[in-house]
Amino acid sequence: MVVVATKIDKQCENITEDADHLYKCIKSHDAVRRISKDLDIQENHVLPVVNYTTDEKKSNGKDRLALGALYTMVDLAKKYLEKHTDMVKKVDEFEERGHLLSSRRSEVETKVKEMTEEMASFDSETLLILCIGPNESGKTSFIDSIYSTLMREICQITREFGAYGGKSGDFLNTEMFHMYKIGDQRSNVYFGDMAGMEKAVCTLKEYIQCFLEGNSQNIFSLPDAVKSSQSTDKPGRRAKILCACIVVHCQFVDKFNGLPGKLKETMHPLQQFLSIKGIPYVVILTKGDEQSENAKLDKIQVYESKKVKRCVKTLVTELGLKQNFIFPVVNYTHENNVDATGDIILLDALEGILKRGRNFLEGTRNRESNSNKDYKSDL
Ligand SMILES: Nc1nc2c(ncn2[C@@H]2O[C@H](COP(=O)(O)OP(=O)(O)O)[C@@H](O)[C@H]2O)c(=O)[nH]1
Ligand SMILES: [Mg+2]
């Protein structure tokens, strides 16, 4: 505790010109000593100041007293915190991610080029980023949004295949499996859009298995239609999954105060399945803008939203995920133009997906070349 002793100029008028008078003036020293004794507080914790009240000019003496008082307060607080480290607020890693992204909002163009080069640098086989998740979680919109960010304008590539997102009745929901090429002509990376998990007419395991085996015919009751957009070269049916994006929306997690039972039932076998196959995955958390007024104006604010944070925490605990596997995004659903705050969080998600995909491919290749070496040495 400190005591701020005001009006010390009443004891010593010269103090406002020269703060050193505090040490020379017996009256002011006596006043400090009296306060210290009356309040039972160390003498050097009594901080004499003279407030600016009607002054028009700055006073060196007043400034020095105020700064001296502030210095003592900060010093005491610092020493207290050093002794009580448990009271220092832990850095919120999720918010820190948001701050970092915010500082990079001017780097969108560079990041777009970097991602385009990255996609072009993968080998020639067809690589697939598979979007899976419940109905209306924002899978289709996510593909359109990533595409828009890379093209620097709002695009709806999914719409030409009748996959455009929307509530039943307004628009057709995704009913067929489609692959959409992302990046420039050199790229072999595709996003795979699926109908919601609820639409599968088989178990989830079969749903993924059929797909991995290049046979999605049995997955849905509707006719399959594998198509590639922006490309005349037909991707082979045996596309290699580079990464899976499990797309969930905030309300879904929040409304049920945790993951709804049905989703949990499907998520766990899905995670298990992907782990067995060694396929990397991330969670794309959509619609954070509906949880936060601030995020409607500045999309990076999803990182500050209490509700979004609660969803992330739920996903971390219930799915056993690390926080940096979860990417909150705000899809472009009603905008006429792309914007830096939306772009930077979508690009961060894309970077996370490609990074995991690259590690997965390199790991697979290393394993394959090692087993070839072992095979040769056995001969
Ligand atoms: N506010 C908001 N709405 C979204 C977002 N993503 C998708 N939507 C809306 O949610 C609905 C379902 O989206 P859709 O992409 O069709 O979901 P899908 O069934 O998983 O493919 C549509 O009405 C979209 O406009 C988002 O990030 N924010
Ligand atoms: Mg869809």
mmCIF file of C-alpha atoms and ligand atoms in Angstrom:
data_model
loop_
_atom_site.group_PDB
_atom_site.id
_atom_site.type_symbol
_atom_site.label_atom_id
_atom_site.label_comp_id
_atom_site.label_asym_id
_atom_site.label_seq_id
_atom_site.Cartn_x
_atom_site.Cartn_y
_atom_site.Cartn_z
ATOM 1 C CA MET A 1 0.000 0.000 0.000
ATOM 2 C CA VAL A 2 1.149 3.558 -0.640
ATOM 3 C CA VAL A 3 -0.272 6.854 0.511
ATOM 4 C CA VAL A 4 -0.444 9.697 -1.936
ATOM 5 C CA ALA A 5 -0.086 12.865 0.121
ATOM 6 C CA THR A 6 -1.555 15.759 -1.835
ATOM 7 C CA LYS A 7 -1.299 19.516 -1.315
ATOM 8 C CA ILE A 8 2.259 19.272 -0.031
ATOM 9 C CA ASP A 9 2.806 22.790 -1.424
ATOM 10 C CA LYS A 10 0.747 24.003 1.548
ATOM 11 C CA GLN A 11 3.721 23.000 3.727
ATOM 12 C CA CYS A 12 6.410 24.149 1.341
ATOM 13 C CA GLU A 13 5.582 26.640 -1.414
ATOM 14 C CA ASN A 14 8.942 26.327 -3.195
ATOM 15 C CA ILE A 15 8.334 22.695 -3.922
ATOM 16 C CA THR A 16 6.490 23.390 -7.169
ATOM 17 C CA GLU A 17 9.621 25.016 -8.608
ATOM 18 C CA ASP A 18 12.122 22.583 -7.213
ATOM 19 C CA ALA A 19 11.106 19.188 -5.852
ATOM 20 C CA ASP A 20 14.372 18.972 -3.922
ATOM 21 C CA HIS A 21 12.796 21.331 -1.405
ATOM 22 C CA LEU A 22 10.933 18.316 -0.125
ATOM 23 C CA TYR A 23 14.175 17.149 1.459
ATOM 24 C CA LYS A 24 15.183 20.606 2.650
ATOM 25 C CA CYS A 25 11.860 21.729 4.110
ATOM 26 C CA ILE A 26 11.344 20.609 7.699
ATOM 27 C CA LYS A 27 7.570 21.236 7.610
ATOM 28 C CA SER A 28 6.929 18.995 4.624
ATOM 29 C CA HIS A 29 9.223 16.296 6.018
ATOM 30 C CA ASP A 30 7.298 16.428 9.312
ATOM 31 C CA ALA A 31 4.004 16.048 7.418
ATOM 32 C CA VAL A 32 5.262 12.926 5.655
ATOM 33 C CA ARG A 33 6.554 11.473 8.919
ATOM 34 C CA ARG A 34 3.218 12.135 10.651
ATOM 35 C CA ILE A 35 1.213 10.372 7.919
ATOM 36 C CA SER A 36 3.624 7.454 8.015
ATOM 37 C CA LYS A 37 3.187 7.127 11.791
ATOM 38 C CA ASP A 38 -0.607 7.638 11.805
ATOM 39 C CA LEU A 39 -1.219 5.115 9.052
ATOM 40 C CA ASP A 40 1.544 2.782 10.137
ATOM 41 C CA ILE A 41 3.178 2.760 6.734
ATOM 42 C CA GLN A 42 6.818 2.965 5.701
ATOM 43 C CA GLU A 43 7.971 6.568 5.271
ATOM 44 C CA ASN A 44 9.156 5.990 1.729
ATOM 45 C CA HIS A 45 5.685 4.684 0.841
ATOM 46 C CA VAL A 46 4.169 8.093 1.552
ATOM 47 C CA LEU A 47 4.298 9.830 -1.804
ATOM 48 C CA PRO A 48 3.973 13.596 -1.679
ATOM 49 C CA VAL A 49 2.477 15.212 -4.775
ATOM 50 C CA VAL A 50 1.042 18.544 -5.828
ATOM 51 C CA ASN A 51 -1.798 18.121 -8.298
ATOM 52 C CA TYR A 52 -2.310 20.343 -11.322
ATOM 53 C CA THR A 53 -5.532 22.192 -10.590
ATOM 54 C CA THR A 54 -5.822 25.677 -12.009
ATOM 55 C CA ASP A 55 -2.344 25.844 -13.525
ATOM 56 C CA GLU A 56 -1.766 26.966 -17.066
ATOM 57 C CA LYS A 57 1.943 26.226 -17.111
ATOM 58 C CA LYS A 58 3.881 23.010 -16.576
ATOM 59 C CA SER A 59 5.827 22.795 -13.357
ATOM 60 C CA ASN A 60 9.068 20.809 -13.089
ATOM 61 C CA GLY A 61 8.586 20.303 -9.378
ATOM 62 C CA LYS A 62 5.037 18.910 -9.735
ATOM 63 C CA ASP A 63 6.111 16.667 -12.609
ATOM 64 C CA ARG A 64 9.032 15.254 -10.630
ATOM 65 C CA LEU A 65 6.832 14.520 -7.605
ATOM 66 C CA ALA A 66 4.163 12.828 -9.741
ATOM 67 C CA LEU A 67 6.738 10.766 -11.652
ATOM 68 C CA GLY A 68 8.505 9.844 -8.411
ATOM 69 C CA ALA A 69 5.189 8.637 -6.974
ATOM 70 C CA LEU A 70 4.396 6.678 -10.144
ATOM 71 C CA TYR A 71 7.861 5.105 -10.152
ATOM 72 C CA THR A 72 7.453 3.911 -6.555
ATOM 73 C CA MET A 73 4.007 2.455 -7.305
ATOM 74 C CA VAL A 74 5.204 0.575 -10.411
ATOM 75 C CA ASP A 75 8.289 -0.654 -8.573
ATOM 76 C CA LEU A 76 6.222 -1.964 -5.663
ATOM 77 C CA ALA A 77 3.736 -3.645 -8.018
ATOM 78 C CA LYS A 78 6.610 -5.268 -9.943
ATOM 79 C CA LYS A 79 8.196 -6.604 -6.774
ATOM 80 C CA TYR A 80 4.828 -7.915 -5.597
ATOM 81 C CA LEU A 81 4.219 -9.744 -8.907
ATOM 82 C CA GLU A 82 7.713 -11.217 -8.849
ATOM 83 C CA LYS A 83 6.872 -12.726 -5.480
ATOM 84 C CA HIS A 84 3.424 -13.900 -6.602
ATOM 85 C CA THR A 85 4.062 -15.287 -10.089
ATOM 86 C CA ASP A 86 0.794 -17.244 -9.954
ATOM 87 C CA MET A 87 -1.080 -13.944 -10.151
ATOM 88 C CA VAL A 88 0.486 -12.865 -13.432
ATOM 89 C CA LYS A 89 -2.171 -13.309 -16.105
ATOM 90 C CA LYS A 90 -1.231 -16.148 -18.378
ATOM 91 C CA VAL A 91 -0.952 -15.102 -21.999
ATOM 92 C CA ASP A 92 -4.024 -16.279 -23.856
ATOM 93 C CA GLU A 93 -2.457 -18.233 -26.720
ATOM 94 C CA PHE A 94 -5.613 -18.063 -28.810
ATOM 95 C CA GLU A 95 -5.805 -14.282 -28.529
ATOM 96 C CA GLU A 96 -2.087 -14.094 -29.305
ATOM 97 C CA ARG A 97 -2.747 -15.938 -32.573
ATOM 98 C CA GLY A 98 -5.323 -13.276 -33.404
ATOM 99 C CA HIS A 99 -2.893 -10.454 -32.597
ATOM 100 C CA LEU A 100 -0.268 -12.027 -34.814
ATOM 101 C CA LEU A 101 -2.737 -12.340 -37.683
ATOM 102 C CA SER A 102 -3.869 -8.787 -37.146
ATOM 103 C CA SER A 103 -0.301 -7.572 -37.534
ATOM 104 C CA ARG A 104 -0.103 -9.460 -40.837
ATOM 105 C CA ARG A 105 -3.218 -8.061 -42.462
ATOM 106 C CA SER A 106 -1.107 -5.969 -44.812
ATOM 107 C CA GLU A 107 0.642 -9.084 -46.094
ATOM 108 C CA VAL A 108 -2.379 -10.638 -47.844
ATOM 109 C CA GLU A 109 -1.034 -10.233 -51.395
ATOM 110 C CA THR A 110 2.338 -11.771 -50.459
ATOM 111 C CA LYS A 111 0.637 -14.640 -48.657
ATOM 112 C CA VAL A 112 -1.636 -15.331 -51.644
ATOM 113 C CA LYS A 113 1.430 -15.598 -53.910
ATOM 114 C CA GLU A 114 3.201 -17.800 -51.372
ATOM 115 C CA MET A 115 0.226 -20.180 -51.120
ATOM 116 C CA THR A 116 -0.208 -20.288 -54.911
ATOM 117 C CA GLU A 117 3.473 -21.248 -55.294
ATOM 118 C CA GLU A 118 3.143 -23.818 -52.550
ATOM 119 C CA MET A 119 0.207 -25.477 -54.311
ATOM 120 C CA ALA A 120 2.073 -25.446 -57.610
ATOM 121 C CA SER A 121 5.091 -27.095 -56.019
ATOM 122 C CA PHE A 122 3.304 -30.336 -55.102
ATOM 123 C CA ASP A 123 4.009 -33.244 -57.399
ATOM 124 C CA SER A 124 1.780 -34.223 -60.249
ATOM 125 C CA GLU A 125 -0.563 -36.622 -58.479
ATOM 126 C CA THR A 126 -4.040 -35.369 -57.691
ATOM 127 C CA LEU A 127 -4.172 -34.167 -54.125
ATOM 128 C CA LEU A 128 -7.336 -33.639 -52.246
ATOM 129 C CA ILE A 129 -8.342 -31.519 -49.288
ATOM 130 C CA LEU A 130 -11.533 -33.123 -48.131
ATOM 131 C CA CYS A 131 -14.202 -31.048 -46.388
ATOM 132 C CA ILE A 132 -16.358 -33.100 -44.078
ATOM 133 C CA GLY A 133 -18.834 -32.148 -41.383
ATOM 134 C CA PRO A 134 -22.503 -31.764 -40.547
ATOM 135 C CA ASN A 135 -25.023 -30.146 -42.852
ATOM 136 C CA GLU A 136 -24.891 -26.369 -43.069
ATOM 137 C CA SER A 137 -21.626 -26.165 -41.187
ATOM 138 C CA GLY A 138 -20.160 -24.042 -43.972
ATOM 139 C CA LYS A 139 -18.152 -26.612 -45.990
ATOM 140 C CA THR A 140 -19.228 -25.333 -49.391
ATOM 141 C CA SER A 141 -18.929 -21.700 -48.325
ATOM 142 C CA PHE A 142 -15.422 -22.402 -47.008
ATOM 143 C CA ILE A 143 -14.295 -23.687 -50.412
ATOM 144 C CA ASP A 144 -15.815 -20.642 -52.132
ATOM 145 C CA SER A 145 -14.197 -18.349 -49.561
ATOM 146 C CA ILE A 146 -10.700 -19.824 -49.964
ATOM 147 C CA TYR A 147 -11.140 -19.611 -53.714
ATOM 148 C CA SER A 148 -12.287 -15.975 -53.454
ATOM 149 C CA THR A 149 -9.311 -15.045 -51.300
ATOM 150 C CA LEU A 150 -6.904 -16.562 -53.806
ATOM 151 C CA MET A 151 -8.655 -14.916 -56.761
ATOM 152 C CA ARG A 152 -8.865 -11.559 -54.905
ATOM 153 C CA GLU A 153 -12.593 -11.289 -55.657
ATOM 154 C CA ILE A 154 -15.781 -12.952 -54.494
ATOM 155 C CA CYS A 155 -16.326 -16.162 -56.479
ATOM 156 C CA GLN A 156 -18.873 -18.922 -56.198
ATOM 157 C CA ILE A 157 -17.267 -21.788 -58.053
ATOM 158 C CA THR A 158 -19.400 -24.311 -56.230
ATOM 159 C CA ARG A 159 -22.630 -22.801 -57.497
ATOM 160 C CA GLU A 160 -22.200 -23.988 -61.060
ATOM 161 C CA PHE A 161 -22.487 -27.534 -59.770
ATOM 162 C CA GLY A 162 -25.592 -26.858 -57.728
ATOM 163 C CA ALA A 163 -23.571 -27.102 -54.568
ATOM 164 C CA TYR A 164 -24.033 -23.547 -53.423
ATOM 165 C CA GLY A 165 -24.640 -23.385 -49.731
ATOM 166 C CA GLY A 166 -27.920 -22.411 -48.233
ATOM 167 C CA LYS A 167 -30.798 -23.571 -46.158
ATOM 168 C CA SER A 168 -33.033 -26.135 -47.802
ATOM 169 C CA GLY A 169 -35.767 -24.300 -49.594
ATOM 170 C CA ASP A 170 -33.605 -21.322 -50.525
ATOM 171 C CA PHE A 171 -30.895 -23.096 -52.431
ATOM 172 C CA LEU A 172 -29.835 -26.574 -53.179
ATOM 173 C CA ASN A 173 -27.656 -28.075 -50.498
ATOM 174 C CA THR A 174 -24.595 -29.977 -51.573
ATOM 175 C CA GLU A 175 -25.811 -33.333 -52.694
ATOM 176 C CA MET A 176 -23.004 -34.605 -54.832
ATOM 177 C CA PHE A 177 -19.330 -34.976 -54.360
ATOM 178 C CA HIS A 178 -17.265 -32.478 -56.322
ATOM 179 C CA MET A 179 -13.647 -31.562 -56.595
ATOM 180 C CA TYR A 180 -12.599 -27.974 -57.107
ATOM 181 C CA LYS A 181 -9.140 -27.094 -58.244
ATOM 182 C CA ILE A 182 -7.423 -24.363 -56.237
ATOM 183 C CA GLY A 183 -4.348 -22.375 -57.139
ATOM 184 C CA ASP A 184 -3.213 -21.689 -60.712
ATOM 185 C CA GLN A 185 -2.962 -24.045 -63.717
ATOM 186 C CA ARG A 186 0.161 -25.664 -62.284
ATOM 187 C CA SER A 187 -1.683 -26.807 -59.179
ATOM 188 C CA ASN A 188 -2.880 -30.343 -58.596
ATOM 189 C CA VAL A 189 -4.541 -29.492 -55.343
ATOM 190 C CA TYR A 190 -8.311 -29.843 -55.148
ATOM 191 C CA PHE A 191 -10.901 -29.188 -52.495
ATOM 192 C CA GLY A 192 -13.424 -31.996 -52.191
ATOM 193 C CA ASP A 193 -16.913 -30.931 -51.175
ATOM 194 C CA MET A 194 -19.225 -33.464 -49.631
ATOM 195 C CA ALA A 195 -22.802 -33.541 -48.523
ATOM 196 C CA GLY A 196 -23.298 -33.305 -44.761
ATOM 197 C CA MET A 197 -22.545 -36.380 -42.724
ATOM 198 C CA GLU A 198 -26.248 -36.762 -42.076
ATOM 199 C CA LYS A 199 -26.852 -37.477 -45.768
ATOM 200 C CA ALA A 200 -24.639 -40.518 -45.976
ATOM 201 C CA VAL A 201 -26.603 -43.691 -46.449
ATOM 202 C CA CYS A 202 -23.898 -45.812 -44.883
ATOM 203 C CA THR A 203 -21.805 -45.645 -41.750
ATOM 204 C CA LEU A 204 -19.243 -42.909 -41.500
ATOM 205 C CA LYS A 205 -16.439 -45.440 -41.742
ATOM 206 C CA GLU A 206 -17.862 -46.718 -45.008
ATOM 207 C CA TYR A 207 -18.383 -43.130 -46.119
ATOM 208 C CA ILE A 208 -14.692 -42.340 -45.815
ATOM 209 C CA GLN A 209 -13.515 -45.791 -46.847
ATOM 210 C CA CYS A 210 -15.515 -45.727 -50.091
ATOM 211 C CA PHE A 211 -14.043 -42.421 -50.859
ATOM 212 C CA LEU A 212 -10.463 -43.414 -50.082
ATOM 213 C CA GLU A 213 -10.851 -46.345 -52.391
ATOM 214 C CA GLY A 214 -11.925 -44.040 -55.166
ATOM 215 C CA ASN A 215 -15.506 -45.190 -55.068
ATOM 216 C CA SER A 216 -17.935 -42.644 -53.802
ATOM 217 C CA GLN A 217 -20.846 -44.224 -55.687
ATOM 218 C CA ASN A 218 -22.110 -45.980 -52.608
ATOM 219 C CA ILE A 219 -21.875 -43.109 -50.246
ATOM 220 C CA PHE A 220 -24.994 -41.216 -51.167
ATOM 221 C CA SER A 221 -28.307 -42.317 -52.471
ATOM 222 C CA LEU A 222 -27.878 -39.666 -55.167
ATOM 223 C CA PRO A 223 -25.841 -40.231 -58.297
ATOM 224 C CA ASP A 224 -22.196 -39.446 -57.869
ATOM 225 C CA ALA A 225 -20.644 -36.727 -59.929
ATOM 226 C CA VAL A 226 -16.964 -36.174 -59.626
ATOM 227 C CA LYS A 227 -16.059 -33.091 -61.607
ATOM 228 C CA SER A 228 -13.232 -30.695 -61.677
ATOM 229 C CA SER A 229 -13.741 -27.022 -62.193
ATOM 230 C CA GLN A 230 -11.394 -24.670 -64.031
ATOM 231 C CA SER A 231 -9.654 -27.600 -65.562
ATOM 232 C CA THR A 232 -9.977 -29.824 -68.577
ATOM 233 C CA ASP A 233 -7.777 -32.522 -67.126
ATOM 234 C CA LYS A 234 -9.956 -34.924 -65.202
ATOM 235 C CA PRO A 235 -8.634 -35.687 -61.767
ATOM 236 C CA GLY A 236 -8.242 -39.415 -61.336
ATOM 237 C CA ARG A 237 -10.751 -41.108 -59.129
ATOM 238 C CA ARG A 238 -7.872 -42.218 -56.999
ATOM 239 C CA ALA A 239 -7.031 -38.857 -55.603
ATOM 240 C CA LYS A 240 -4.777 -38.857 -52.612
ATOM 241 C CA ILE A 241 -6.173 -37.120 -49.547
ATOM 242 C CA LEU A 242 -3.735 -34.440 -48.497
ATOM 243 C CA CYS A 243 -5.650 -33.266 -45.464
ATOM 244 C CA ALA A 244 -9.162 -33.482 -44.079
ATOM 245 C CA CYS A 245 -10.992 -30.374 -42.926
ATOM 246 C CA ILE A 246 -13.616 -31.120 -40.339
ATOM 247 C CA VAL A 247 -15.967 -28.174 -40.652
ATOM 248 C CA VAL A 248 -18.152 -27.258 -37.678
ATOM 249 C CA HIS A 249 -20.000 -24.072 -36.884
ATOM 250 C CA CYS A 250 -19.881 -22.222 -33.609
ATOM 251 C CA GLN A 251 -23.573 -22.263 -32.793
ATOM 252 C CA PHE A 252 -23.624 -26.001 -33.123
ATOM 253 C CA VAL A 253 -20.995 -26.343 -30.422
ATOM 254 C CA ASP A 254 -22.284 -23.545 -28.231
ATOM 255 C CA LYS A 255 -25.988 -24.330 -28.380
ATOM 256 C CA PHE A 256 -25.542 -27.758 -26.874
ATOM 257 C CA ASN A 257 -23.088 -26.530 -24.266
ATOM 258 C CA GLY A 258 -20.552 -28.903 -25.680
ATOM 259 C CA LEU A 259 -20.500 -31.144 -28.692
ATOM 260 C CA PRO A 260 -23.943 -32.581 -29.353
ATOM 261 C CA GLY A 261 -23.954 -36.322 -28.710
ATOM 262 C CA LYS A 262 -24.585 -37.239 -32.315
ATOM 263 C CA LEU A 263 -21.659 -35.190 -33.569
ATOM 264 C CA LYS A 264 -19.400 -36.634 -30.891
ATOM 265 C CA GLU A 265 -20.480 -40.109 -31.946
ATOM 266 C CA THR A 266 -19.399 -39.445 -35.512
ATOM 267 C CA MET A 267 -16.307 -37.356 -34.761
ATOM 268 C CA HIS A 268 -14.529 -39.944 -32.668
ATOM 269 C CA PRO A 269 -14.611 -42.760 -35.248
ATOM 270 C CA LEU A 270 -13.737 -40.235 -37.927
ATOM 271 C CA GLN A 271 -10.680 -39.041 -35.988
ATOM 272 C CA GLN A 272 -9.717 -42.627 -35.281
ATOM 273 C CA PHE A 273 -10.051 -43.509 -38.922
ATOM 274 C CA LEU A 274 -7.937 -40.590 -40.091
ATOM 275 C CA SER A 275 -5.306 -41.339 -37.455
ATOM 276 C CA ILE A 276 -5.039 -44.979 -38.512
ATOM 277 C CA LYS A 277 -4.561 -43.887 -42.119
ATOM 278 C CA GLY A 278 -2.125 -41.223 -40.938
ATOM 279 C CA ILE A 279 -4.147 -38.549 -42.726
ATOM 280 C CA PRO A 280 -3.712 -35.134 -41.132
ATOM 281 C CA TYR A 281 -6.760 -33.099 -40.274
ATOM 282 C CA VAL A 282 -7.744 -29.698 -38.986
ATOM 283 C CA VAL A 283 -10.993 -28.286 -37.661
ATOM 284 C CA ILE A 284 -12.451 -25.296 -39.464
ATOM 285 C CA LEU A 285 -14.686 -23.380 -37.072
ATOM 286 C CA THR A 286 -17.133 -21.230 -39.033
ATOM 287 C CA LYS A 287 -19.720 -18.548 -38.264
ATOM 288 C CA GLY A 288 -17.782 -16.882 -35.451
ATOM 289 C CA ASP A 289 -19.198 -13.615 -36.845
ATOM 290 C CA GLU A 290 -22.641 -14.647 -35.627
ATOM 291 C CA GLN A 291 -21.242 -14.857 -32.102
ATOM 292 C CA SER A 292 -19.585 -11.469 -31.991
ATOM 293 C CA GLU A 293 -20.693 -8.043 -33.152
ATOM 294 C CA ASN A 294 -17.036 -6.951 -33.390
ATOM 295 C CA ALA A 295 -16.196 -9.812 -35.723
ATOM 296 C CA LYS A 296 -18.866 -8.607 -38.151
ATOM 297 C CA LEU A 297 -16.740 -5.500 -38.702
ATOM 298 C CA ASP A 298 -13.263 -6.957 -38.201
ATOM 299 C CA LYS A 299 -13.222 -10.706 -38.825
ATOM 300 C CA ILE A 300 -9.971 -11.222 -36.879
ATOM 301 C CA GLN A 301 -12.021 -10.316 -33.785
ATOM 302 C CA VAL A 302 -13.313 -13.902 -33.727
ATOM 303 C CA TYR A 303 -10.111 -14.546 -31.803
ATOM 304 C CA GLU A 304 -11.347 -12.194 -29.058
ATOM 305 C CA SER A 305 -14.893 -13.524 -28.849
ATOM 306 C CA LYS A 306 -15.710 -15.250 -25.561
ATOM 307 C CA LYS A 307 -18.206 -17.531 -27.307
ATOM 308 C CA VAL A 308 -15.724 -18.567 -29.993
ATOM 309 C CA LYS A 309 -13.125 -19.205 -27.311
ATOM 310 C CA ARG A 310 -15.619 -21.366 -25.460
ATOM 311 C CA CYS A 311 -16.199 -23.409 -28.644
ATOM 312 C CA VAL A 312 -12.475 -23.840 -29.143
ATOM 313 C CA LYS A 313 -12.098 -25.006 -25.556
ATOM 314 C CA THR A 314 -14.920 -27.508 -26.029
ATOM 315 C CA LEU A 315 -13.346 -28.857 -29.215
ATOM 316 C CA VAL A 316 -9.962 -29.102 -27.519
ATOM 317 C CA THR A 317 -11.318 -31.072 -24.573
ATOM 318 C CA GLU A 318 -13.972 -33.165 -26.276
ATOM 319 C CA LEU A 319 -11.980 -34.064 -29.374
ATOM 320 C CA GLY A 320 -8.585 -34.165 -27.694
ATOM 321 C CA LEU A 321 -7.213 -31.627 -30.164
ATOM 322 C CA LYS A 322 -4.473 -29.099 -29.829
ATOM 323 C CA GLN A 323 -5.726 -25.538 -30.077
ATOM 324 C CA ASN A 324 -3.593 -24.809 -33.147
ATOM 325 C CA PHE A 325 -5.474 -27.516 -35.071
ATOM 326 C CA ILE A 326 -8.566 -25.320 -34.921
ATOM 327 C CA PHE A 327 -8.940 -22.473 -37.387
ATOM 328 C CA PRO A 328 -11.771 -20.026 -36.822
ATOM 329 C CA VAL A 329 -12.829 -18.479 -40.122
ATOM 330 C CA VAL A 330 -15.599 -16.196 -41.295
ATOM 331 C CA ASN A 331 -16.743 -17.320 -44.715
ATOM 332 C CA TYR A 332 -17.616 -14.860 -47.430
ATOM 333 C CA THR A 333 -21.346 -15.387 -47.604
ATOM 334 C CA HIS A 334 -22.871 -11.965 -48.199
ATOM 335 C CA GLU A 335 -19.894 -9.720 -49.066
ATOM 336 C CA ASN A 336 -19.383 -8.130 -52.452
ATOM 337 C CA ASN A 337 -15.645 -7.836 -52.007
ATOM 338 C CA VAL A 338 -12.925 -9.682 -50.213
ATOM 339 C CA ASP A 339 -11.334 -7.880 -47.254
ATOM 340 C CA ALA A 340 -7.976 -8.125 -45.516
ATOM 341 C CA THR A 341 -9.354 -9.366 -42.195
ATOM 342 C CA GLY A 342 -11.342 -12.196 -43.814
ATOM 343 C CA ASP A 343 -8.487 -13.044 -46.163
ATOM 344 C CA ILE A 344 -5.804 -13.270 -43.532
ATOM 345 C CA ILE A 345 -7.695 -15.786 -41.377
ATOM 346 C CA LEU A 346 -8.682 -17.874 -44.412
ATOM 347 C CA LEU A 347 -5.072 -17.852 -45.641
ATOM 348 C CA ASP A 348 -3.908 -18.913 -42.198
ATOM 349 C CA ALA A 349 -6.265 -21.902 -42.388
ATOM 350 C CA LEU A 350 -5.042 -22.747 -45.905
ATOM 351 C CA GLU A 351 -1.425 -22.500 -44.787
ATOM 352 C CA GLY A 352 -2.143 -24.817 -41.839
ATOM 353 C CA ILE A 353 -3.810 -27.328 -44.175
ATOM 354 C CA LEU A 354 -1.004 -27.271 -46.758
ATOM 355 C CA LYS A 355 1.719 -27.479 -44.125
ATOM 356 C CA ARG A 356 0.157 -30.595 -42.615
ATOM 357 C CA GLY A 357 -0.416 -32.016 -46.107
ATOM 358 C CA ARG A 358 3.206 -31.455 -47.108
ATOM 359 C CA ASN A 359 4.494 -33.146 -43.924
ATOM 360 C CA PHE A 360 2.167 -36.073 -44.548
ATOM 361 C CA LEU A 361 3.328 -36.519 -48.159
ATOM 362 C CA GLU A 362 6.997 -36.229 -47.252
ATOM 363 C CA GLY A 363 6.542 -38.682 -44.391
ATOM 364 C CA THR A 364 4.808 -41.171 -46.727
ATOM 365 C CA ARG A 365 7.572 -40.806 -49.328
ATOM 366 C CA ASN A 366 10.317 -41.303 -46.764
ATOM 367 C CA ARG A 367 8.609 -44.414 -45.464
ATOM 368 C CA GLU A 368 8.169 -45.738 -48.999
ATOM 369 C CA SER A 369 11.799 -45.099 -49.962
ATOM 370 C CA ASN A 370 13.014 -46.690 -46.711
ATOM 371 C CA SER A 371 10.911 -49.785 -47.300
ATOM 372 C CA ASN A 372 12.250 -49.959 -50.904
ATOM 373 C CA LYS A 373 15.797 -49.765 -49.547
ATOM 374 C CA ASP A 374 15.027 -52.523 -47.023
ATOM 375 C CA TYR A 375 13.515 -54.612 -49.794
ATOM 376 C CA LYS A 376 16.612 -54.189 -52.009
ATOM 377 C CA SER A 377 19.009 -55.010 -49.188
ATOM 378 C CA ASP A 378 16.998 -58.180 -48.484
ATOM 379 C CA LEU A 379 17.538 -59.357 -52.063
HETATM 380 N N1 LIG B 1 -22.592 -15.791 -40.869
HETATM 381 C C1 LIG B 1 -21.998 -16.821 -41.482
HETATM 382 N N2 LIG B 1 -22.726 -17.645 -42.236
HETATM 383 C C2 LIG B 1 -22.101 -18.697 -42.840
HETATM 384 C C3 LIG B 1 -20.703 -18.926 -42.699
HETATM 385 N N3 LIG B 1 -20.396 -20.024 -43.408
HETATM 386 C C4 LIG B 1 -21.534 -20.465 -43.981
HETATM 387 N N4 LIG B 1 -22.585 -19.664 -43.643
HETATM 388 C C5 LIG B 1 -24.006 -19.823 -44.039
HETATM 389 O O1 LIG B 1 -24.420 -21.089 -43.524
HETATM 390 C C6 LIG B 1 -25.296 -21.747 -44.438
HETATM 391 C C7 LIG B 1 -24.755 -23.130 -44.803
HETATM 392 O O2 LIG B 1 -23.531 -22.986 -45.502
HETATM 393 P P1 LIG B 1 -22.997 -24.108 -46.519
HETATM 394 O O3 LIG B 1 -21.687 -23.660 -46.996
HETATM 395 O O4 LIG B 1 -24.027 -24.472 -47.511
HETATM 396 O O5 LIG B 1 -22.823 -25.339 -45.521
HETATM 397 P P2 LIG B 1 -22.574 -26.891 -45.907
HETATM 398 O O6 LIG B 1 -23.893 -27.581 -45.855
HETATM 399 O O7 LIG B 1 -21.674 -27.388 -44.819
HETATM 400 O O8 LIG B 1 -21.911 -26.930 -47.236
HETATM 401 C C8 LIG B 1 -25.404 -20.810 -45.646
HETATM 402 O O9 LIG B 1 -26.606 -20.062 -45.480
HETATM 403 C C9 LIG B 1 -24.208 -19.906 -45.536
HETATM 404 O O10 LIG B 1 -24.459 -18.625 -46.089
HETATM 405 C C10 LIG B 1 -19.944 -18.002 -41.869
HETATM 406 O O11 LIG B 1 -18.728 -18.124 -41.632
HETATM 407 N N5 LIG B 1 -20.650 -16.978 -41.302
HETATM 408 MG MG MG B 2 -22.454 -27.904 -48.962
#
